[in-house]
Coordinates of C-alpha atoms in Angstrom, one line a residue:
Chain F
X1 CA 57.7 95.2 131.2
X2 CA 60.1 94.0 134.0
X3 CA 57.1 92.5 135.7
X4 CA 56.1 90.6 132.6
X5 CA 59.6 89.3 132.0
X6 CA 60.0 88.3 135.7
X7 CA 56.8 86.3 135.5
X8 CA 57.9 84.6 132.3
X9 CA 61.3 83.8 133.9
X10 CA 59.6 82.3 136.9
X11 CA 57.4 80.2 134.7
X12 CA 60.4 78.9 132.9
X13 CA 62.1 77.9 136.1
X14 CA 59.0 76.1 137.2
X15 CA 58.7 74.3 133.9
X16 CA 62.4 73.3 134.0
X17 CA 61.9 71.8 137.4
X18 CA 58.8 69.9 136.3
X19 CA 60.8 68.6 133.3
X20 CA 63.5 67.4 135.6
X21 CA 60.9 65.7 137.7
X22 CA 59.3 64.1 134.7
X23 CA 62.6 62.7 133.4
X24 CA 63.4 61.5 136.8
X25 CA 60.0 59.8 137.3
X26 CA 60.2 58.1 133.9
X27 CA 63.7 56.7 134.4
X28 CA 63.8 56.1 138.1
X29 CA 60.4 55.2 139.4
X30 CA 58.8 53.4 136.5
X31 CA 59.7 49.6 136.8
X32 CA 63.2 49.0 135.6
X33 CA 66.5 49.0 137.6
X34 CA 69.4 51.1 136.2
X35 CA 71.9 49.0 138.1
X36 CA 70.4 45.9 136.5
X37 CA 70.5 47.6 133.1
X38 CA 74.2 48.4 133.5
X39 CA 75.2 44.9 134.8
X40 CA 72.8 42.8 132.7
X41 CA 70.3 40.2 133.9
X42 CA 73.0 37.6 134.7
X43 CA 74.6 39.8 137.4
X44 CA 75.4 38.4 140.9
X45 CA 73.0 39.6 143.6
X46 CA 75.8 41.0 145.8
X47 CA 77.4 42.9 142.9
X48 CA 74.1 44.3 142.1
X49 CA 73.4 45.4 145.6
X50 CA 76.9 47.0 145.8
X51 CA 76.3 49.0 142.6
X52 CA 72.8 50.0 143.8
X53 CA 74.3 51.3 147.0
X54 CA 77.1 53.1 145.1
X55 CA 74.5 54.7 142.8
X56 CA 72.4 55.6 145.8
X57 CA 69.5 53.5 144.3
X58 CA 68.8 52.0 147.8
X59 CA 67.6 55.3 149.0
X60 CA 64.0 56.4 148.7
X61 CA 63.0 58.0 145.4
X62 CA 62.2 61.4 146.9
X63 CA 65.7 61.6 148.4
X64 CA 67.3 60.5 145.2
X65 CA 65.4 63.2 143.3
X66 CA 66.4 66.0 145.7
X67 CA 70.0 64.9 145.5
X68 CA 70.0 64.6 141.7
X69 CA 68.2 67.9 141.1
X70 CA 70.4 69.6 143.7
X71 CA 73.4 68.3 141.7
X72 CA 71.9 69.6 138.5
X73 CA 71.8 73.2 140.0
X74 CA 75.5 72.9 140.7
X75 CA 76.2 71.7 137.2
X76 CA 76.7 68.1 138.3
X77 CA 74.9 65.6 136.0
X78 CA 76.4 62.5 137.6
X79 CA 79.1 60.3 136.2
X80 CA 78.9 58.2 133.1
X81 CA 79.8 54.6 133.7
X82 CA 80.8 53.9 130.1
X83 CA 83.1 56.9 129.7
X84 CA 84.1 57.0 133.4
X85 CA 83.8 60.8 133.2
X86 CA 81.4 63.4 134.6
X87 CA 78.4 63.7 132.2
X88 CA 78.8 67.5 132.4
X89 CA 82.3 67.5 130.8
X90 CA 81.1 65.0 128.1
X91 CA 78.1 67.4 127.4
X92 CA 80.4 70.4 127.2
X93 CA 82.7 68.7 124.7
X94 CA 79.7 67.5 122.5
X95 CA 78.0 70.9 122.7
X96 CA 81.0 72.3 120.7
X97 CA 79.6 70.3 117.7
X98 CA 75.8 70.4 118.3
X99 CA 75.4 74.1 119.1
X100 CA 77.3 75.4 116.0
X101 CA 75.4 72.8 113.9
X102 CA 72.0 73.9 115.2
X103 CA 72.8 77.6 114.9
X104 CA 74.2 77.2 111.4
X105 CA 71.1 75.4 110.3
X106 CA 68.9 78.0 111.9
X107 CA 70.8 80.8 110.3
X108 CA 70.7 79.2 106.9
X109 CA 66.9 78.5 107.2
X110 CA 66.2 82.2 108.3
X111 CA 68.5 83.6 105.6
X112 CA 66.7 81.6 102.9
X113 CA 63.2 81.3 104.2
X114 CA 62.3 84.8 105.2
X115 CA 63.5 86.7 102.1
X116 CA 62.0 84.0 99.8
X117 CA 58.7 84.3 101.7
X118 CA 58.6 88.1 101.4
X119 CA 59.6 87.9 97.7
X120 CA 56.8 85.4 97.0
X121 CA 54.2 87.5 98.8
X122 CA 55.2 90.6 96.9
X123 CA 54.6 88.7 93.6
X124 CA 51.5 86.9 94.8
X125 CA 49.9 84.7 92.0
X126 CA 53.0 84.8 89.7
X127 CA 55.2 82.0 88.6
X128 CA 57.8 82.9 91.2
X129 CA 55.2 82.7 93.9
X130 CA 54.1 79.3 92.6
X131 CA 57.6 78.0 92.7
X132 CA 58.2 79.2 96.2
X133 CA 55.0 77.8 97.4
X134 CA 55.9 74.4 95.8
X135 CA 59.2 74.5 97.7
X136 CA 57.2 75.3 100.9
X137 CA 55.0 72.3 100.4
X138 CA 57.7 69.8 99.3
X139 CA 60.4 70.9 101.7
X140 CA 58.4 70.1 104.8
X141 CA 57.5 66.6 103.5
X142 CA 61.1 65.5 102.9
X143 CA 62.8 63.9 105.9
X144 CA 65.9 65.9 106.9
X145 CA 68.0 62.7 107.4
X146 CA 67.1 61.6 103.9
X147 CA 68.3 64.9 102.5
X148 CA 71.5 64.4 104.5
X149 CA 72.0 61.0 102.9
X150 CA 71.4 62.4 99.4
X151 CA 73.8 65.3 100.0
X152 CA 76.5 62.8 101.2
X153 CA 75.8 60.7 98.1
X154 CA 76.2 63.7 95.7
X155 CA 78.8 65.9 97.4
X156 CA 81.0 63.3 99.1
X157 CA 80.6 60.0 97.3
X158 CA 80.1 61.2 93.7
X159 CA 81.9 64.5 93.7
X160 CA 84.3 64.1 96.6
X161 CA 84.1 67.8 97.6
X162 CA 83.2 67.4 101.2
X163 CA 83.7 64.8 103.9
X164 CA 81.1 62.0 104.1
X165 CA 81.0 62.2 107.9
X166 CA 82.9 62.6 111.1
X167 CA 84.3 65.8 112.6
X168 CA 87.9 66.8 112.7
X169 CA 87.4 69.0 115.8
X170 CA 87.8 72.8 116.1
X171 CA 91.5 72.5 116.8
X172 CA 91.9 71.3 113.1
X173 CA 90.9 74.8 112.1
X174 CA 87.6 76.6 111.2
X175 CA 87.7 75.6 107.6
X176 CA 87.8 71.8 108.0
X177 CA 85.3 72.0 110.9
X178 CA 82.8 74.0 109.0
X179 CA 83.2 71.7 106.0
X180 CA 82.1 68.8 108.2
X181 CA 79.1 70.8 109.4
X182 CA 77.8 72.3 106.2
X183 CA 76.0 69.2 104.7
X184 CA 74.2 68.3 107.9
X185 CA 73.3 72.0 108.4
X186 CA 71.9 72.3 104.9
X187 CA 69.9 69.0 105.5
X188 CA 68.4 70.4 108.7
X189 CA 67.8 73.8 107.2
X190 CA 65.7 72.7 104.2
X191 CA 62.5 71.7 106.1
X192 CA 63.0 74.6 108.4
X193 CA 63.3 77.1 105.5
X194 CA 60.2 75.5 103.9
X195 CA 58.1 76.1 107.0
X196 CA 59.5 79.6 107.3
X197 CA 58.7 80.4 103.7
X198 CA 55.1 79.4 104.1
X199 CA 54.6 81.3 107.3
X200 CA 56.5 84.5 106.1
X201 CA 54.5 84.6 102.9
X202 CA 51.2 84.3 104.9
X203 CA 52.3 86.8 107.5
X204 CA 53.3 89.3 104.8
X205 CA 50.1 88.9 102.9
X206 CA 48.1 89.4 106.1
X207 CA 50.1 92.6 106.9
X208 CA 49.7 93.9 103.4
X209 CA 45.9 94.0 104.1
X210 CA 46.3 96.3 107.1
X211 CA 45.0 99.9 107.1
X212 CA 48.4 101.4 107.9
X213 CA 49.9 99.8 104.8
X214 CA 47.1 101.2 102.6
X215 CA 47.6 104.6 104.2
X216 CA 51.4 104.5 103.6
X217 CA 50.8 103.4 100.0
X218 CA 48.1 106.1 99.5
X219 CA 50.4 108.9 100.7
X220 CA 52.9 107.8 98.1
X221 CA 55.5 105.6 99.9
X222 CA 57.2 103.4 97.4
X223 CA 56.5 99.6 97.4
X224 CA 60.0 98.6 98.6
X225 CA 59.9 101.1 101.4
X226 CA 56.4 99.9 102.5
X227 CA 57.6 96.4 102.6
X228 CA 60.8 97.1 104.5
X229 CA 59.5 99.7 106.9
X230 CA 55.9 98.8 107.5
X231 CA 55.3 95.2 106.5
X232 CA 58.4 93.3 107.5
X233 CA 58.7 94.5 111.1
X234 CA 55.0 93.5 111.8
X235 CA 55.3 90.2 110.0
X236 CA 58.4 89.4 112.1
X237 CA 56.3 88.9 115.1
X238 CA 54.6 85.6 113.9
X239 CA 57.9 84.6 112.3
X240 CA 59.9 84.7 115.6
X241 CA 57.1 82.8 117.3
X242 CA 57.4 80.1 114.7
X243 CA 61.2 79.9 115.0
X244 CA 60.7 79.4 118.7
X245 CA 58.1 76.7 118.3
X246 CA 60.1 74.9 115.6
X247 CA 63.2 74.8 117.8
X248 CA 62.0 71.5 119.3
X249 CA 61.8 70.0 115.8
X250 CA 65.3 71.3 115.1
X251 CA 66.6 69.6 118.2
X252 CA 64.9 66.4 117.1
X253 CA 66.4 66.7 113.7
X254 CA 69.9 67.3 115.1
X255 CA 69.7 64.0 117.0
X256 CA 68.9 62.1 113.8
X257 CA 71.1 64.0 111.4
X258 CA 74.2 63.8 113.7
X259 CA 73.8 60.0 113.4
X260 CA 73.6 60.1 109.7
X261 CA 76.8 62.2 109.4
X262 CA 78.5 60.5 112.4
X263 CA 79.1 63.9 114.1
X264 CA 80.2 63.5 117.7
X265 CA 77.5 65.8 119.1
X266 CA 74.9 65.5 121.8
X267 CA 72.5 63.5 119.6
X268 CA 75.1 60.9 118.9
X269 CA 76.1 60.7 122.5
X270 CA 72.5 60.1 123.4
X271 CA 71.8 57.4 120.9
X272 CA 75.1 55.6 121.7
X273 CA 74.3 55.9 125.4
X274 CA 71.1 53.8 124.8
X275 CA 73.2 50.9 123.4
X276 CA 75.6 51.2 126.3
X277 CA 72.8 51.3 128.8
X278 CA 74.2 54.5 130.2
X279 CA 71.1 55.8 132.0
X280 CA 73.0 58.7 133.6
X281 CA 74.0 60.1 130.3
X282 CA 70.5 59.6 128.8
X283 CA 68.9 61.3 131.8
X284 CA 71.2 64.3 131.7
X285 CA 71.2 64.9 128.0
X286 CA 67.5 64.5 127.5
X287 CA 66.8 66.9 130.3
X288 CA 69.4 69.4 128.9
X289 CA 67.8 69.3 125.4
X290 CA 64.3 69.7 126.8
X291 CA 65.3 72.7 129.0
X292 CA 67.1 74.2 126.0
X293 CA 63.8 74.0 124.0
X294 CA 62.0 75.6 126.9
X295 CA 64.6 78.3 127.2
X296 CA 64.3 79.2 123.6
X297 CA 60.5 79.4 123.8
X298 CA 60.8 81.7 126.9
X299 CA 63.4 83.8 125.1
X300 CA 61.1 84.2 122.1
X301 CA 58.2 85.3 124.5
X302 CA 60.5 87.8 126.0
X303 CA 61.6 89.1 122.6
X304 CA 57.9 89.3 121.8
X305 CA 57.3 91.5 124.8
X306 CA 60.0 93.8 123.5
X307 CA 58.7 93.8 119.9
X308 CA 55.0 94.0 120.6
X309 CA 53.5 95.8 123.6
X310 CA 50.1 94.1 123.4
X311 CA 50.8 90.7 125.4
X312 CA 52.4 92.8 128.1
X313 CA 49.3 94.8 128.7
X314 CA 47.1 91.7 128.5
X315 CA 49.2 90.1 131.3
Chain I
X1 CA 24.6 78.0 98.8
X2 CA 27.3 78.5 96.1
X3 CA 29.1 75.3 95.1
X4 CA 32.7 75.5 96.3
X5 CA 35.4 75.0 93.8
X6 CA 37.3 71.7 94.4
X7 CA 40.8 72.8 95.5
X8 CA 44.0 71.4 94.1
X9 CA 45.5 70.5 97.4
X10 CA 42.4 68.6 98.4
X11 CA 42.4 66.5 95.3
X12 CA 46.1 66.0 95.0
X13 CA 46.3 65.1 98.7
X14 CA 43.4 62.7 98.5
X15 CA 44.9 61.0 95.5
X16 CA 48.3 60.5 97.1
X17 CA 46.9 59.4 100.4
X18 CA 44.4 57.1 98.7
X19 CA 47.3 55.5 96.7
X20 CA 49.2 55.0 100.0
X21 CA 46.3 53.3 101.6
X22 CA 45.7 51.1 98.6
X23 CA 49.3 50.0 98.5
X24 CA 49.2 49.2 102.2
X25 CA 45.9 47.2 101.8
X26 CA 47.3 45.4 98.7
X27 CA 50.4 44.4 100.6
X28 CA 48.1 42.3 103.0
X29 CA 47.0 40.2 100.0
X30 CA 49.9 40.4 97.6
X31 CA 53.5 41.5 97.3
X32 CA 55.8 40.5 94.4
X33 CA 58.1 38.5 96.8
X34 CA 57.8 37.7 100.5
X35 CA 59.3 40.9 102.1
X36 CA 61.7 39.0 104.4
X37 CA 62.8 36.3 101.9
X38 CA 66.6 36.4 101.9
X39 CA 68.3 35.4 98.7
X40 CA 72.0 36.1 99.0
X41 CA 72.7 35.1 95.3
X42 CA 70.4 38.0 94.3
X43 CA 71.8 40.7 96.5
X44 CA 72.1 44.4 95.5
X45 CA 70.5 43.8 92.1
X46 CA 69.6 47.0 90.2
X47 CA 66.0 47.6 89.2
X48 CA 65.0 45.2 86.4
X49 CA 62.2 42.9 85.2
X50 CA 62.6 40.4 88.0
X51 CA 62.8 43.0 90.8
X52 CA 61.2 46.3 89.7
X53 CA 63.0 48.3 92.3
X54 CA 66.0 46.0 92.8
X55 CA 67.1 44.1 95.8
X56 CA 68.9 45.0 99.0
X57 CA 72.1 43.6 100.6
X58 CA 70.2 40.4 101.7
X59 CA 68.6 40.0 98.3
X60 CA 65.2 41.1 99.6
X61 CA 62.9 42.6 97.1
X62 CA 62.8 46.4 97.6
X63 CA 59.3 46.9 96.2
X64 CA 57.8 44.2 98.5
X65 CA 59.6 45.8 101.5
X66 CA 58.3 49.2 100.6
X67 CA 54.7 47.9 100.3
X68 CA 54.8 46.3 103.7
X69 CA 56.6 49.4 105.1
X70 CA 53.6 51.5 103.9
X71 CA 51.4 49.4 106.2
X72 CA 53.7 50.0 109.1
X73 CA 53.9 53.8 108.6
X74 CA 50.1 54.0 108.3
X75 CA 49.6 51.8 111.3
X76 CA 51.9 53.7 113.6
X77 CA 50.6 57.0 112.3
X78 CA 47.0 56.0 112.9
X79 CA 47.7 54.5 116.3
X80 CA 49.5 57.6 117.5
X81 CA 46.8 60.0 116.2
X82 CA 44.0 57.9 117.7
X83 CA 45.8 57.9 121.0
X84 CA 46.4 61.6 120.7
X85 CA 42.6 62.2 120.1
X86 CA 41.6 60.0 122.9
X87 CA 43.9 61.8 125.3
X88 CA 44.0 65.3 124.0
X89 CA 40.3 66.0 123.2
X90 CA 38.9 65.3 126.7
X91 CA 41.8 67.3 128.2
X92 CA 41.1 70.2 125.9
X93 CA 37.4 70.1 126.6
X94 CA 38.0 70.0 130.3
X95 CA 40.3 73.0 130.0
X96 CA 37.6 74.9 128.0
X97 CA 34.8 74.0 130.4
X98 CA 36.6 74.8 133.6
X99 CA 38.5 78.1 133.1
X100 CA 40.8 79.0 135.9
X101 CA 43.5 77.0 137.5
X102 CA 42.8 73.9 135.3
X103 CA 43.0 76.0 132.2
X104 CA 46.4 77.3 133.3
X105 CA 47.6 73.8 134.3
X106 CA 46.5 72.3 131.0
X107 CA 48.4 75.0 129.1
X108 CA 51.5 74.5 131.2
X109 CA 51.4 70.8 130.7
X110 CA 51.1 71.2 126.9
X111 CA 54.1 73.6 127.0
X112 CA 56.0 71.0 128.9
X113 CA 55.2 68.2 126.4
X114 CA 56.3 70.4 123.6
X115 CA 59.8 70.6 125.1
X116 CA 60.1 66.8 124.7
X117 CA 60.2 66.1 120.9
X118 CA 59.2 62.5 120.1
X119 CA 62.8 61.5 119.6
X120 CA 63.7 62.4 123.2
X121 CA 60.7 60.6 124.6
X122 CA 61.4 57.5 122.5
X123 CA 65.0 57.6 123.7
X124 CA 63.9 57.7 127.3
X125 CA 61.5 54.8 126.8
X126 CA 64.0 52.8 124.9
X127 CA 66.7 53.3 127.6
X128 CA 64.1 51.7 129.9
X129 CA 62.3 49.0 127.9
X130 CA 64.6 48.3 125.1
X131 CA 63.7 49.1 121.5
X132 CA 60.2 48.4 120.0
X133 CA 57.4 49.9 117.9
X134 CA 55.5 50.6 121.1
X135 CA 58.0 53.2 122.2
X136 CA 57.6 55.0 118.8
X137 CA 53.8 55.0 119.1
X138 CA 53.9 56.2 122.7
X139 CA 56.4 58.9 122.0
X140 CA 54.5 60.3 119.0
X141 CA 51.2 60.0 120.7
X142 CA 52.4 62.0 123.7
X143 CA 53.2 64.9 121.4
X144 CA 49.9 64.5 119.6
X145 CA 48.1 64.7 123.0
X146 CA 49.7 68.0 123.7
X147 CA 48.8 69.5 120.3
X148 CA 45.3 68.2 120.3
X149 CA 44.6 69.3 123.8
X150 CA 45.7 72.9 123.0
X151 CA 43.7 73.0 119.7
X152 CA 40.6 71.5 121.3
X153 CA 40.7 73.9 124.2
X154 CA 41.1 77.0 121.9
X155 CA 38.3 76.0 119.5
X156 CA 36.0 74.8 122.2
X157 CA 36.3 78.0 124.2
X158 CA 35.0 79.9 121.2
X159 CA 32.0 77.6 120.8
X160 CA 31.1 77.6 124.5
X161 CA 30.6 81.4 124.4
X162 CA 28.0 81.0 121.6
X163 CA 24.3 81.6 122.4
X164 CA 23.0 78.0 121.6
X165 CA 25.5 76.6 124.1
X166 CA 24.5 79.1 126.8
X167 CA 20.8 78.3 126.1
X168 CA 21.5 74.5 126.4
X169 CA 23.3 75.1 129.7
X170 CA 20.4 77.2 130.9
X171 CA 18.0 74.4 130.1
X172 CA 19.9 72.2 132.4
X173 CA 22.3 70.1 130.3
X174 CA 25.4 69.2 132.2
X175 CA 29.0 70.1 131.1
X176 CA 29.7 66.7 129.5
X177 CA 26.3 66.7 127.7
X178 CA 27.1 70.1 126.3
X179 CA 30.5 69.0 125.3
X180 CA 29.2 65.9 123.5
X181 CA 26.1 67.3 121.9
X182 CA 27.2 70.8 121.0
X183 CA 30.9 71.4 121.3
X184 CA 32.3 68.3 119.7
X185 CA 30.3 68.5 116.5
X186 CA 31.2 72.2 116.2
X187 CA 34.9 71.6 116.4
X188 CA 35.0 68.3 114.6
X189 CA 36.3 70.0 111.4
X190 CA 39.2 71.6 113.1
X191 CA 40.1 68.4 114.8
X192 CA 40.0 66.5 111.5
X193 CA 42.3 69.0 110.0
X194 CA 44.7 68.8 112.9
X195 CA 44.6 65.0 113.0
X196 CA 45.5 64.9 109.3
X197 CA 48.5 67.2 109.8
X198 CA 49.6 65.2 112.8
X199 CA 49.3 62.0 110.8
X200 CA 51.8 63.4 108.3
X201 CA 54.2 64.5 111.1
X202 CA 53.8 61.1 112.7
X203 CA 55.0 59.4 109.5
X204 CA 58.1 61.6 109.4
X205 CA 58.8 61.0 113.2
X206 CA 58.4 57.3 112.8
X207 CA 60.8 57.2 109.9
X208 CA 63.4 59.1 112.0
X209 CA 62.9 56.8 114.9
X210 CA 63.3 53.6 113.0
X211 CA 66.3 55.1 111.2
X212 CA 67.8 55.4 114.7
X213 CA 66.7 51.8 115.5
X214 CA 64.2 53.1 118.1
X215 CA 61.1 51.9 116.2
X216 CA 60.0 48.6 114.9
X217 CA 62.7 45.9 114.9
X218 CA 64.0 43.8 112.1
X219 CA 63.0 41.7 110.2
X220 CA 59.8 43.8 109.9
X221 CA 60.5 46.2 107.1
X222 CA 60.2 49.9 107.8
X223 CA 61.1 52.8 105.5
X224 CA 63.4 54.4 108.1
X225 CA 65.2 51.1 108.7
X226 CA 65.6 50.6 105.0
X227 CA 67.3 54.0 104.8
X228 CA 69.6 53.1 107.6
X229 CA 70.6 49.9 105.8
X230 CA 71.0 51.7 102.5
X231 CA 73.5 54.1 103.9
X232 CA 76.1 51.4 104.1
X233 CA 75.8 50.7 100.4
X234 CA 75.6 54.4 99.3
X235 CA 78.6 53.8 96.9
X236 CA 77.5 50.6 95.4
X237 CA 73.7 50.9 95.3
X238 CA 72.6 54.5 95.8
X239 CA 69.1 53.8 94.5
X240 CA 68.5 51.8 97.7
X241 CA 68.6 55.1 99.5
X242 CA 66.3 56.8 97.0
X243 CA 63.2 54.7 97.0
X244 CA 62.3 54.6 100.7
X245 CA 63.0 58.3 101.1
X246 CA 60.8 59.1 98.2
X247 CA 58.1 56.8 99.7
X248 CA 58.2 58.8 103.0
X249 CA 58.2 62.2 101.2
X250 CA 55.3 61.3 98.9
X251 CA 53.2 60.0 101.9
X252 CA 53.9 63.0 104.0
X253 CA 53.3 65.3 101.0
X254 CA 49.9 63.7 100.4
X255 CA 48.7 64.0 103.9
X256 CA 49.9 67.5 104.3
X257 CA 48.2 68.5 101.1
X258 CA 45.1 66.8 102.3
X259 CA 45.4 68.7 105.6
X260 CA 45.7 72.0 103.7
X261 CA 42.7 71.2 101.5
X262 CA 40.6 70.2 104.5
X263 CA 41.7 73.4 106.3
X264 CA 40.4 75.6 103.6
X265 CA 37.0 73.9 103.9
X266 CA 36.6 73.1 107.5
X267 CA 38.8 75.4 109.4
X268 CA 38.3 78.9 107.9
X269 CA 39.6 80.7 111.0
X270 CA 42.8 78.6 111.1
X271 CA 42.4 77.3 114.6
X272 CA 44.5 74.2 113.9
X273 CA 48.2 74.5 114.3
X274 CA 50.5 74.3 111.3
X275 CA 52.9 71.6 112.5
X276 CA 54.3 71.0 109.0

């Protein structure tokens, strides 16, 4: 067990390092000059040279990568030239919006998707099952940022119940802060819940066919208890895998939906940084989000090893 | 052989997708108005006999823009899936044919690519090159390469263990010959299913990217861009936000239904990945 987890952790570290290398190569080695991007094409040659020296761009690429990745390990993401602040502190500030938003969306999706999937599977072929399956099909097809717009239209513009966008900050109190997060979280949760419903239903139906379920039913265990004690724990294995796999899509959704709802999170920081040609911010935030996705996938694998002994033995 | 019952997802998916393709083709020959024709006197008109779906803030005809937008969505979807197949299938075959370190390396690479959703890649590329449709295609294609490499490798491994492949190898056919003559036809169904699902996902991604301004640039109409414009006028003309979103949802629904229908028929062991 420890051996398996150790191997997985090492794999994660290697992947994270390769991700850093990939981001570095794309932004630093591929033609294009960050200093030129910052100053614009009409910049004076000597100003350009000075900025290049200040940014360390006159050094060889390998040296720059070692310096940059060494800084990352110490939590130093460089300094943003538009905000004139360390990227790390910008990120920390924005995470206070992005992280609660993502977690809220994930919690909503799991809280709706999993029970609905189990419920539909237990009533296979009925009207309820049909409706839940319809939601599963339609929910994945609807773009989350469109849902966000429609929710703003209904709940902010027409009804005036919730703010149309922006974020008051946590210092304004939990209530107003959550009120600003709830519409985007619901918009992000709908497609996630739809995927979860489909997978949960399929996983439960698969598990219902297992011999141990038939045995439990044959010895007189009630249907509810069979579902709760025998079916759900086993169906949870593919469900956790899916939540891990889908995390990348959730991150992608957060980037877009934060822009719809003008939430000052990492996604908005990132898209604004493009307009401001702030390569340091783009580099740092993209890498951070990618590593976050990889960390979640490693975490899900580890959780798997705890829940299910089989992959441990295979490894 | 028993005749298989035509499934509902297959029919519904084929009808919706067929309609989408027809609209895109029709837009090449005819649209009610020129999609970029600006008429400020006719701005923000509600749907009516002159403009069936109304006009936007520049007085452009919404129906015409939607029709041309269909062409763009299909084009970017097709390009990103084609590039994904061109890159992912050879990678996957290589992984299946050469177990060992290459197998491991290909798996790791796919994991790495999964950590970079299309939005992040598009943002990186845009930071470098400035905005454009090419970034969107490249970003989505990269993700498609990862998925298709993994699916190809998984499905091809199963085929390569089969007796007829062993026999062909014993008779002296080289690895690429085996891959081309035996493996590829055997996994074509699974790949078709995966390509359809990825197509649906590509339309969703493209819409998100052009909403953010990371895709095709104005004045070329795109569904995501139309939604971005519509948001400013949500109070005065909410319908502007309804039509493009519905067009995206119906297109994605059609392709994902088609994928499901094809999966029942061509991928009985569910070797393709449920992206949507």
